[in-house]
Amino acid sequence: MLVLALVMVLLVWNVVDQARPSISEFGVGFLTGTEWNAVTDKFGALDLICGTLATSLIALLIAVPIAIAIALFLTELAPAVLRTPVGMLVELLAAIPSVVLGLWGIVVMGPFLNDHVEPWMISHLGFIPFLDGYPSPVGLLPACLILTIMIVPIVASISRELLSSVPSDLKAGAMALGATRWEMVRRVALPQVGAGLVAGTMLGFARAVGEAIAVTQVIGGSLVRPQNLYAPADTMAGRLAAQYSGAATALQKASLAYLAVILLVISLITNLIANLIVRRMRRRLGTP
Amino acid sequence: MAPLVQSWAGAYVKTPAAVTVTYGAIGSGGGIDQITARTVDFGASDAPMTPDQATACKSCLQIPWALGGVSIEYNVKGVPNNLKLTGPVLADIYLGNISSWNDPAIAKLNPGVSLPSTHITPIYRSDGSGTSFVLTDYLSAVSPDWSSKVGASTQPTFPTGTGAEHSSGVIAAMQATDGAITYSEVSYVAADHLNAALIANAAGTYESPTEKSILAAAAVGTTRSDGTIKLVNPPAAAADAYPLSSYTYVIVPETSPKASVLKPFLDYAVGSTGQAFGPPVYPALPSAVASSAKALIAKIHS
């Protein structure tokens, strides 16, 4: 335990140390700078921070309802024979290496989106800002969808465990009072585990924020801000993976380390909040 | 030029020296990083090291060891091989000023070719690459707009398009996208049967990267302050020169613990036996360059 903590401290110190030239050159302005240019040696992270938050939040928005629906199906609706195999299948999805998922994104999903989904979205939803443009096999949309696929199993398996921990006498009681199954889920089961669901969602968010490989494979590594949902963009983790090896200037290398510091801070905060919520909930439920 | 180094390595192990050379095509940027960290014995790059990289590498030599270039490939349904492009038009494509294949600027250069209205997707290297440097060094020379807005770098900030990692990545992305244009080291065109563009040189002649056109550019190279040689955008006097030619450099620390085995291998590579593996894709080094390379190799010591 002590060794782990020491490794953690050394790692953070090392990253901060590498980032130091950039921190002293750009300061807090790095967070709001939009230029990323190795020729003029000016670096700012705003577009990348936005790219990370946008892809992760859109992915969460799609993934959380699906994941909770899967969990409810498995705990409340599915016949007993289906529960184990379907539950295992969903968890297996989490076992797919992200590089393989990214490859599938390049070969199968990207071209499909480019040929069928995006042209339809452009002609039918193009009047909405940010949804007009040119189809592209790589870009924000494929990145969001790949992240969705990665988050669903995490959130689903946490939600399933939480929902199956709701005492059955509580559920039976609600049904005995005349609640329909849906009313029981909405009024009794979900409120019981609400905080846990939030924590599970945050763990999914932390996963999405830090994912580099699969996102790099499908997001299109754009160096400028995307003009629409289909256009190539980039995230902090993606930029770090693509440019760290072979950075042209010393300041660029330091700025990439600065991105790593920001990523560290975001995931530390997310995990801390998730942990606090879980701890509070455990105390309330009286489980150790 | 990874294929060339691999054929050197394959042949060199069978010579009396019998030394095994392992070479990974990880990109110029990665190569410079690894030689800087001394985790490898040599690195190779299509671009000269930036001042920061040279400082970090601590007295590293940049020795020209292969002659090649960058070709411009495209994938547009209905457009045949050998589309004609000029430097300024290429700059406008990568700047996003020209965004469809039937733009009058492209049509004017290609009378008789029916061009579709397909959207142009420029594809570029998202990792540090010598090919990006050769392309942007050329575009900076022929387009004031490019020079002021983007400039030359191994990792330039491309204002539009899609990024992909490594040569294999940009080629795959181009093949998957109708309307895509990209650039890579010359060997990929023949290996993957790609459509490549003819590029107009300063004399106004449209050239593809052949042994003859690359050698014509090498004949009029200019030496930079760091001793590397610039070949892009040769003067009009070289009427047959391919404007995106370049040397590839092997990067070696002057003090190398493996000097005694490394020097013979490098001598072999830049010598007549090694250079004979190159053509037609990689023309043999001009004799003046080969002898200056040998002089640099002689400086390496343990």
XYZ file of C-alpha atoms in Angstrom:
590
model
C 0.000 0.000 0.000
C 2.777 2.378 1.035
C 4.795 1.409 -2.056
C 1.783 2.098 -4.287
C 1.307 5.516 -2.736
C 5.001 6.262 -3.219
C 4.874 5.229 -6.899
C 1.806 7.434 -7.356
C 3.532 10.448 -5.787
C 6.697 9.920 -7.844
C 4.656 9.582 -11.031
C 2.736 12.799 -10.418
C 5.932 14.612 -9.490
C 7.652 13.382 -12.644
C 4.817 14.519 -14.918
C 4.600 17.926 -13.225
C 8.373 18.266 -13.487
C 8.278 17.548 -17.218
C 5.470 20.066 -17.656
C 7.321 22.804 -15.747
C 8.697 24.750 -18.783
C 5.202 24.958 -20.239
C 3.607 25.831 -16.886
C 6.012 28.725 -16.398
C 5.656 29.872 -20.031
C 1.859 29.748 -20.389
C 0.609 29.511 -16.775
C -3.147 29.204 -16.316
C -3.597 30.765 -19.767
C -2.777 27.317 -21.157
C -6.291 26.237 -20.192
C -7.902 28.941 -22.331
C -5.394 29.082 -25.213
C -6.726 27.776 -28.515
C -3.543 27.649 -30.583
C -1.461 24.456 -30.806
C 1.453 25.280 -33.057
C 4.925 23.755 -33.036
C 6.131 26.262 -35.656
C 5.394 29.374 -33.568
C 5.919 27.411 -30.317
C 2.544 28.513 -28.887
C 0.411 25.967 -27.093
C -3.022 26.084 -25.500
C -5.345 23.320 -24.383
C -8.856 24.758 -24.657
C -9.873 22.919 -27.837
C -8.472 19.664 -26.475
C -10.178 20.075 -23.105
C -13.442 20.769 -24.957
C -12.820 17.735 -27.194
C -12.263 15.485 -24.183
C -15.294 16.800 -22.288
C -17.564 16.767 -25.364
C -16.749 13.197 -26.411
C -16.957 11.903 -22.832
C -20.202 13.703 -21.978
C -21.960 12.756 -25.233
C -20.841 9.164 -24.703
C -22.223 9.251 -21.135
C -25.491 10.745 -22.343
C -25.993 7.786 -24.676
C -24.418 5.105 -22.486
C -26.055 5.707 -19.097
C -29.699 5.181 -20.143
C -28.713 2.077 -22.120
C -26.639 0.711 -19.236
C -29.384 1.275 -16.650
C -31.944 -0.254 -18.999
C -29.737 -3.338 -19.372
C -29.310 -3.545 -15.592
C -33.081 -3.223 -15.002
C -33.789 -5.818 -17.661
C -31.342 -8.231 -16.044
C -32.575 -7.715 -12.484
C -36.306 -7.233 -12.972
C -37.504 -8.573 -16.305
C -35.210 -11.228 -17.729
C -36.120 -14.856 -17.071
C -33.583 -16.520 -14.795
C -32.058 -18.603 -17.609
C -31.130 -15.423 -19.522
C -29.677 -13.438 -16.620
C -26.277 -15.068 -16.383
C -25.476 -15.390 -20.129
C -26.649 -11.873 -21.017
C -24.920 -10.392 -17.989
C -21.713 -12.158 -18.953
C -21.970 -10.971 -22.549
C -22.249 -7.360 -21.436
C -19.268 -7.771 -19.152
C -17.284 -9.429 -21.930
C -17.748 -6.231 -23.904
C -15.576 -4.554 -21.258
C -12.877 -7.147 -21.870
C -12.349 -6.211 -25.533
C -8.969 -4.455 -25.777
C -9.562 -0.829 -26.746
C -7.150 -1.080 -29.702
C -9.331 -3.846 -31.173
C -12.454 -1.776 -30.618
C -10.714 1.153 -32.337
C -9.762 -1.027 -35.275
C -13.392 -2.097 -35.614
C -14.235 1.607 -35.482
C -11.908 2.296 -38.422
C -12.860 -0.678 -40.567
C -16.570 -1.128 -39.889
C -18.232 1.646 -37.930
C -16.536 4.672 -39.532
C -17.336 3.757 -43.153
C -20.915 2.819 -42.133
C -21.442 6.188 -40.440
C -19.851 7.946 -43.409
C -21.959 6.180 -46.052
C -25.333 5.830 -44.317
C -25.797 7.581 -40.982
C -24.096 10.937 -41.468
C -25.600 11.754 -44.915
C -29.052 11.061 -43.394
C -28.309 13.228 -40.363
C -27.020 16.049 -42.579
C -30.086 16.063 -44.825
C -32.644 15.645 -42.016
C -31.037 17.369 -39.037
C -28.737 19.766 -40.912
C -30.852 22.758 -39.878
C -29.578 22.326 -36.303
C -26.284 24.139 -35.767
C -23.276 21.807 -35.546
C -25.155 19.023 -37.363
C -24.555 20.367 -40.882
C -21.363 19.571 -42.772
C -19.612 16.833 -44.728
C -19.684 13.151 -43.754
C -16.359 11.782 -42.517
C -15.386 8.227 -41.521
C -13.363 9.628 -38.636
C -14.393 12.451 -36.326
C -16.292 13.440 -33.187
C -19.303 11.178 -33.795
C -17.381 7.894 -34.193
C -15.271 8.822 -31.158
C -18.393 9.385 -29.045
C -19.866 6.071 -30.168
C -16.675 4.095 -29.485
C -16.538 5.611 -25.996
C -20.218 4.730 -25.527
C -19.452 1.087 -26.264
C -16.632 1.213 -23.724
C -18.667 2.810 -20.942
C -21.882 0.764 -21.229
C -20.475 -2.455 -19.700
C -18.856 -0.572 -16.806
C -21.987 1.352 -15.863
C -24.258 -1.640 -16.584
C -22.375 -4.063 -14.360
C -22.183 -1.568 -11.479
C -25.882 -0.745 -11.857
C -26.814 -4.411 -11.981
C -24.965 -5.155 -8.781
C -26.569 -2.163 -7.077
C -30.077 -3.007 -8.245
C -29.804 -6.638 -7.218
C -28.727 -5.479 -3.770
C -32.075 -3.735 -3.194
C -33.749 -5.847 -0.464
C -36.445 -8.028 -2.007
C -38.840 -7.387 0.899
C -38.791 -3.693 -0.027
C -39.669 -4.531 -3.611
C -42.293 -7.092 -2.590
C -43.758 -4.578 -0.159
C -44.165 -1.966 -2.847
C -45.807 -4.476 -5.172
C -48.111 -5.619 -2.358
C -49.257 -2.038 -1.881
C -50.448 -2.048 -5.470
C -47.471 -0.496 -7.263
C -46.909 -1.664 -10.815
C -43.446 -3.068 -11.605
C -42.445 0.233 -13.226
C -43.685 2.247 -10.247
C -41.737 -0.056 -7.938
C -38.554 0.464 -9.986
C -39.010 4.224 -10.176
C -40.138 4.907 -6.614
C -38.338 2.192 -4.635
C -35.436 0.514 -6.439
C -33.831 3.474 -8.257
C -34.009 5.917 -5.311
C -32.386 3.240 -3.099
C -29.338 3.089 -5.330
C -29.384 6.580 -6.853
C -26.117 7.733 -5.354
C -24.445 4.505 -6.440
C -25.623 5.046 -9.996
C -24.082 8.511 -9.942
C -20.800 7.006 -8.720
C -20.914 4.334 -11.448
C -21.545 7.014 -14.041
C -18.559 8.977 -12.797
C -16.328 5.929 -13.058
C -17.535 5.565 -16.661
C -16.709 9.233 -17.207
C -13.203 8.762 -15.822
C -12.728 5.833 -18.193
C -13.859 7.928 -21.175
C -11.690 10.915 -20.287
C -8.523 8.845 -20.093
C -9.080 6.635 -23.132
C -6.397 7.358 -25.725
C -5.872 4.548 -28.207
C -9.381 3.826 -29.461
C -10.203 7.532 -29.582
C -7.003 8.359 -31.477
C -7.921 5.695 -34.013
C -11.325 7.145 -34.865
C -11.311 10.855 -33.983
C -9.117 12.005 -36.864
C -6.487 13.918 -34.860
C -7.547 17.388 -36.016
C -5.273 20.254 -35.052
C -8.056 22.827 -35.203
C -11.506 23.138 -33.634
C -14.143 20.968 -35.387
C -16.834 22.829 -37.340
C -19.483 20.124 -36.856
C -20.261 16.785 -35.201
C -18.818 14.774 -38.101
C -15.515 16.611 -38.494
C -12.206 15.360 -37.097
C -11.371 16.661 -33.629
C -8.939 15.680 -30.910
C -8.800 15.023 -27.173
C -6.080 15.572 -24.582
C -5.302 11.864 -24.341
C -5.330 11.557 -28.135
C -2.930 14.471 -28.680
C -0.634 13.118 -25.996
C -0.534 9.678 -27.649
C 0.030 11.057 -31.156
C 2.602 13.772 -30.517
C 4.632 12.928 -27.441
C 7.076 10.766 -29.322
C 8.865 13.072 -31.737
C 7.745 16.429 -30.409
C 9.505 19.103 -32.496
C 10.352 21.526 -29.699
C 11.148 21.270 -26.005
C 8.189 23.509 -25.184
C 5.875 21.221 -27.158
C 7.039 18.241 -25.100
C 6.474 20.196 -21.888
C 3.030 21.278 -23.100
C 2.102 17.654 -23.776
C 3.161 16.854 -20.198
C 0.988 19.791 -19.085
C -1.935 18.046 -20.819
C -1.086 14.927 -18.811
C -1.234 16.999 -15.619
C -4.703 18.304 -16.542
C -5.850 14.749 -17.320
C -4.479 13.551 -13.988
C -6.300 16.300 -12.116
C -9.613 15.610 -13.889
C -9.503 11.869 -13.262
C -8.323 12.279 -9.657
C -11.234 14.633 -8.933
C -13.758 12.369 -10.678
C -12.560 9.273 -8.859
C -12.468 11.098 -5.523
C -16.051 12.288 -5.875
C -17.204 8.838 -6.971
C -15.440 7.280 -3.978
C -16.953 9.790 -1.553
C -20.430 9.050 -2.882
C -19.916 5.307 -2.580
C -18.582 5.660 0.961
C -21.510 7.828 2.029
C -23.978 5.405 0.525
C -22.343 2.407 2.206
C -22.592 4.192 5.547
C -26.266 4.895 4.940
C -26.997 1.299 3.978
C -24.958 0.072 6.892
C -22.808 -2.269 4.779
C -19.074 -2.255 5.462
C 12.974 4.488 -46.750
C 12.317 1.707 -44.270
C 12.314 -0.881 -47.109
C 15.836 0.207 -48.082
C 17.219 -0.058 -44.526
C 15.582 -3.453 -44.214
C 17.253 -4.702 -47.384
C 20.599 -3.398 -46.121
C 20.087 -5.214 -42.828
C 19.046 -8.404 -44.624
C 22.146 -8.366 -46.845
C 24.599 -7.090 -44.258
C 24.111 -10.051 -41.916
C 25.339 -12.299 -44.763
C 28.560 -10.301 -45.291
C 31.744 -11.301 -43.391
C 30.806 -8.698 -40.767
C 27.745 -10.875 -39.943
C 26.197 -8.181 -37.796
C 22.439 -8.220 -37.291
C 20.810 -4.819 -37.682
C 17.261 -4.345 -36.436
C 15.294 -1.402 -37.788
C 11.760 -0.391 -36.848
C 9.785 2.043 -39.016
C 8.315 4.064 -36.136
C 8.401 7.506 -37.771
C 11.116 10.153 -37.890
C 9.975 11.788 -34.652
C 10.052 8.536 -32.740
C 13.477 7.722 -34.175
C 14.926 11.051 -33.021
C 13.403 10.542 -29.548
C 14.892 7.084 -29.194
C 18.377 8.034 -30.305
C 18.216 11.031 -27.953
C 17.405 8.638 -25.108
C 20.158 6.316 -26.479
C 17.752 3.364 -26.356
C 18.818 2.582 -29.943
C 22.187 2.777 -31.732
C 20.976 4.938 -34.593
C 17.854 6.753 -35.712
C 16.734 7.871 -39.142
C 14.788 10.917 -40.225
C 13.589 12.532 -43.460
C 13.803 15.907 -41.769
C 16.782 17.636 -40.205
C 16.529 17.774 -36.434
C 15.014 20.972 -35.046
C 17.433 23.067 -32.931
C 15.695 21.782 -29.756
C 16.011 18.191 -30.914
C 19.674 18.668 -31.857
C 20.429 20.162 -28.441
C 18.652 17.320 -26.660
C 20.474 14.710 -28.754
C 23.895 16.036 -27.520
C 26.415 16.083 -30.402
C 24.545 13.823 -32.785
C 25.659 13.588 -36.425
C 23.116 13.793 -39.242
C 24.500 11.751 -42.095
C 22.724 11.596 -45.466
C 22.318 7.906 -46.319
C 19.435 7.678 -48.782
C 17.894 9.829 -51.464
C 14.157 9.818 -51.983
C 11.161 12.068 -51.830
C 7.563 12.544 -50.930
C 4.769 11.668 -53.321
C 1.259 13.077 -53.311
C -1.382 10.345 -53.487
C -5.132 10.653 -53.898
C -8.250 8.508 -53.980
C -11.045 10.065 -56.012
C -13.620 7.875 -57.757
C -13.382 8.463 -61.514
C -10.086 10.362 -61.476
C -7.172 8.579 -63.206
C -3.535 8.336 -62.132
C -1.088 11.227 -62.747
C -3.393 14.148 -62.012
C -1.447 17.378 -62.487
C -1.003 19.729 -59.553
C 1.135 22.771 -58.849
C 2.645 23.744 -55.508
C 0.309 26.722 -54.958
C -2.759 24.575 -55.767
C -1.540 21.887 -53.367
C -1.065 24.586 -50.714
C -4.618 25.845 -51.298
C -5.955 22.285 -50.963
C -4.172 21.793 -47.633
C -5.243 25.285 -46.513
C -8.882 24.445 -47.274
C -9.175 27.219 -49.897
C -9.841 24.572 -52.560
C -12.392 22.129 -51.188
C -13.859 20.232 -54.135
C -12.132 18.208 -56.828
C -13.816 20.064 -59.694
C -12.525 23.428 -58.498
C -11.547 25.576 -61.521
C -7.968 25.779 -60.214
C -7.556 21.986 -60.516
C -9.602 21.744 -63.743
C -7.398 24.361 -65.426
C -4.306 22.199 -64.859
C -6.039 19.050 -66.148
C -7.822 19.734 -69.453
C -9.647 16.646 -70.699
C -9.976 15.047 -67.257
C -13.545 14.967 -65.970
C -13.407 15.888 -62.301
C -16.229 15.036 -59.858
C -17.581 17.515 -57.312
C -16.386 15.253 -54.464
C -15.345 17.090 -51.288
C -11.559 17.094 -50.794
C -10.355 15.513 -47.547
C -6.681 16.317 -46.938
C -5.079 13.647 -44.769
C -1.919 14.358 -42.812
C 0.424 12.756 -40.294
C -0.685 13.377 -36.707
C 2.657 12.145 -35.346
C 5.995 13.851 -35.960
C 7.121 12.998 -39.480
C 9.922 13.903 -41.841
C 7.455 13.630 -44.720
C 5.341 16.372 -43.127
C 8.487 18.488 -42.989
C 9.349 17.877 -46.669
C 5.782 18.731 -47.731
C 5.443 21.861 -45.598
C 8.982 23.025 -46.376
C 8.006 22.844 -50.055
C 4.612 24.511 -49.578
C 6.272 27.308 -47.573
C 8.659 27.868 -50.488
C 5.947 28.101 -53.153
C 3.048 29.688 -51.254
C 3.433 32.899 -49.224
C 0.011 32.133 -47.747
C 1.225 28.759 -46.461
C 4.457 30.232 -45.193
C 2.688 32.895 -43.118
C -0.237 30.769 -41.891
C 1.361 27.373 -41.270
C 5.106 27.201 -41.964
C 7.419 24.198 -42.136
C 7.646 21.592 -39.386
C 7.595 17.864 -38.687
C 4.385 18.584 -36.777
C 2.795 21.574 -38.474
C -0.666 22.767 -37.479
C -2.650 21.745 -40.561
C -5.669 24.047 -40.723
C -8.042 21.454 -42.193
C -8.339 17.732 -42.862
C -7.846 14.498 -40.991
C -4.820 13.232 -39.085
C -3.572 9.655 -38.949
C -0.522 8.051 -37.375
C 2.405 6.728 -39.422
C 2.635 6.288 -43.204
C 0.558 3.116 -43.028
C -2.151 5.083 -41.218
C -2.415 7.944 -43.720
C -2.425 5.500 -46.646
C -5.176 3.403 -45.033
C -7.229 6.507 -44.229
C -6.834 7.741 -47.811
C -7.895 4.397 -49.274
C -10.983 4.409 -47.049
C -12.085 7.941 -48.008
C -13.417 8.953 -51.422
C -12.002 12.381 -52.213
C -8.923 12.013 -50.000
C -5.455 13.339 -50.752
C -2.343 12.557 -48.746
C 1.452 12.368 -48.871
C 3.981 9.700 -48.036
C 7.476 8.582 -48.710
C 7.801 7.518 -52.410
C 7.972 3.739 -51.919
C 4.266 3.418 -51.021
C 3.012 4.375 -54.488
C 4.415 1.293 -56.205
C 3.951 -1.021 -53.220
C 0.240 -0.237 -52.766
C -0.639 0.662 -56.402
C -1.734 4.160 -55.491
C -2.711 7.046 -57.731
C -0.065 9.738 -57.421
C -0.048 13.309 -58.691
C 2.483 14.918 -61.027
C 3.819 18.077 -59.431
C 4.926 21.106 -61.424
C 8.485 22.232 -60.675
C 9.831 25.774 -60.904
C 10.404 25.314 -64.642
C 6.711 24.452 -65.066
C 7.334 20.805 -65.977
C 5.054 18.197 -64.346
C 7.203 15.547 -62.703
C 6.630 12.294 -60.874
C 9.228 11.043 -58.376
C 11.482 8.923 -60.605
C 15.168 8.105 -60.339
C 15.929 10.724 -62.981
C 13.770 13.522 -61.546
C 14.996 13.009 -57.962
C 18.644 12.954 -59.103
C 18.016 16.161 -61.058
C 16.859 17.793 -57.813
C 19.837 16.356 -55.902
C 22.200 17.950 -58.425
C 21.125 21.437 -57.313
C 20.691 20.934 -53.561
C 21.596 23.729 -51.144
C 23.330 23.159 -47.809
C 21.586 24.405 -44.662
C 23.462 25.881 -41.703
C 23.335 22.534 -39.851
C 25.017 20.763 -42.773
C 21.871 19.021 -44.040
C 20.885 19.502 -47.669
C 17.673 21.098 -48.892
C 16.229 19.688 -52.144
C 12.624 20.923 -52.203
C 11.546 23.449 -54.825
C 14.746 23.342 -56.925
C 15.458 26.333 -59.213
C 14.003 26.451 -62.739
C 17.424 25.648 -64.199
C 16.857 22.039 -63.103
C 14.083 21.545 -65.660
C 13.516 17.828 -64.917
C 13.699 17.983 -61.117
C 10.977 16.551 -58.859
C 10.148 19.374 -56.426
C 9.467 17.193 -53.354
C 12.783 15.334 -53.217
C 14.711 14.881 -49.996
C 17.629 13.156 -48.326
C 17.053 10.827 -45.429
C 19.536 11.109 -42.590
C 20.861 8.536 -40.203
C 21.318 10.117 -36.783
C 24.194 8.785 -34.710
C 25.788 10.130 -31.537
C 29.417 11.105 -32.182
C 30.384 9.040 -29.152
C 28.793 5.634 -29.543
C 29.648 2.552 -27.466
C 28.993 0.473 -30.584
C 31.167 2.603 -32.891
C 33.288 -0.357 -33.960
C 30.326 -2.303 -35.407
C 28.189 0.684 -36.359
C 30.773 2.430 -38.561
C 31.306 -0.499 -40.965
C 27.532 -0.901 -41.348
C 27.063 2.799 -42.138
C 29.996 2.689 -44.582
C 28.327 -0.302 -46.214
C 24.979 1.545 -46.448
C 26.352 4.703 -48.084
C 28.841 2.732 -50.207
C 28.205 1.429 -53.702
C 26.910 -1.998 -52.533
C 24.364 -0.494 -50.186
C 23.260 2.243 -52.556
C 22.742 -0.337 -55.347
C 19.696 -1.646 -53.425
C 17.917 1.701 -53.846
C 16.970 2.244 -57.502
C 14.532 2.787 -59.039
C 12.733 3.984 -55.889
C 15.756 5.440 -54.082
C 18.440 6.765 -56.464
C 22.026 6.183 -55.381
C 23.624 9.074 -53.461
C 25.581 11.478 -55.712
C 29.285 10.746 -55.219
C 30.010 14.094 -53.508
C 27.286 13.440 -50.933
C 28.444 9.850 -50.424
C 31.983 11.001 -49.676
C 30.833 13.716 -47.265
C 28.723 11.032 -45.568
C 31.842 8.850 -45.236
C 33.748 11.764 -43.728
C 30.994 12.180 -41.121
C 30.960 8.433 -40.367
C 34.707 8.600 -39.739
C 34.054 11.060 -36.881
C 32.134 8.478 -34.853
C 34.166 7.036 -31.994
C 33.564 5.015 -28.872
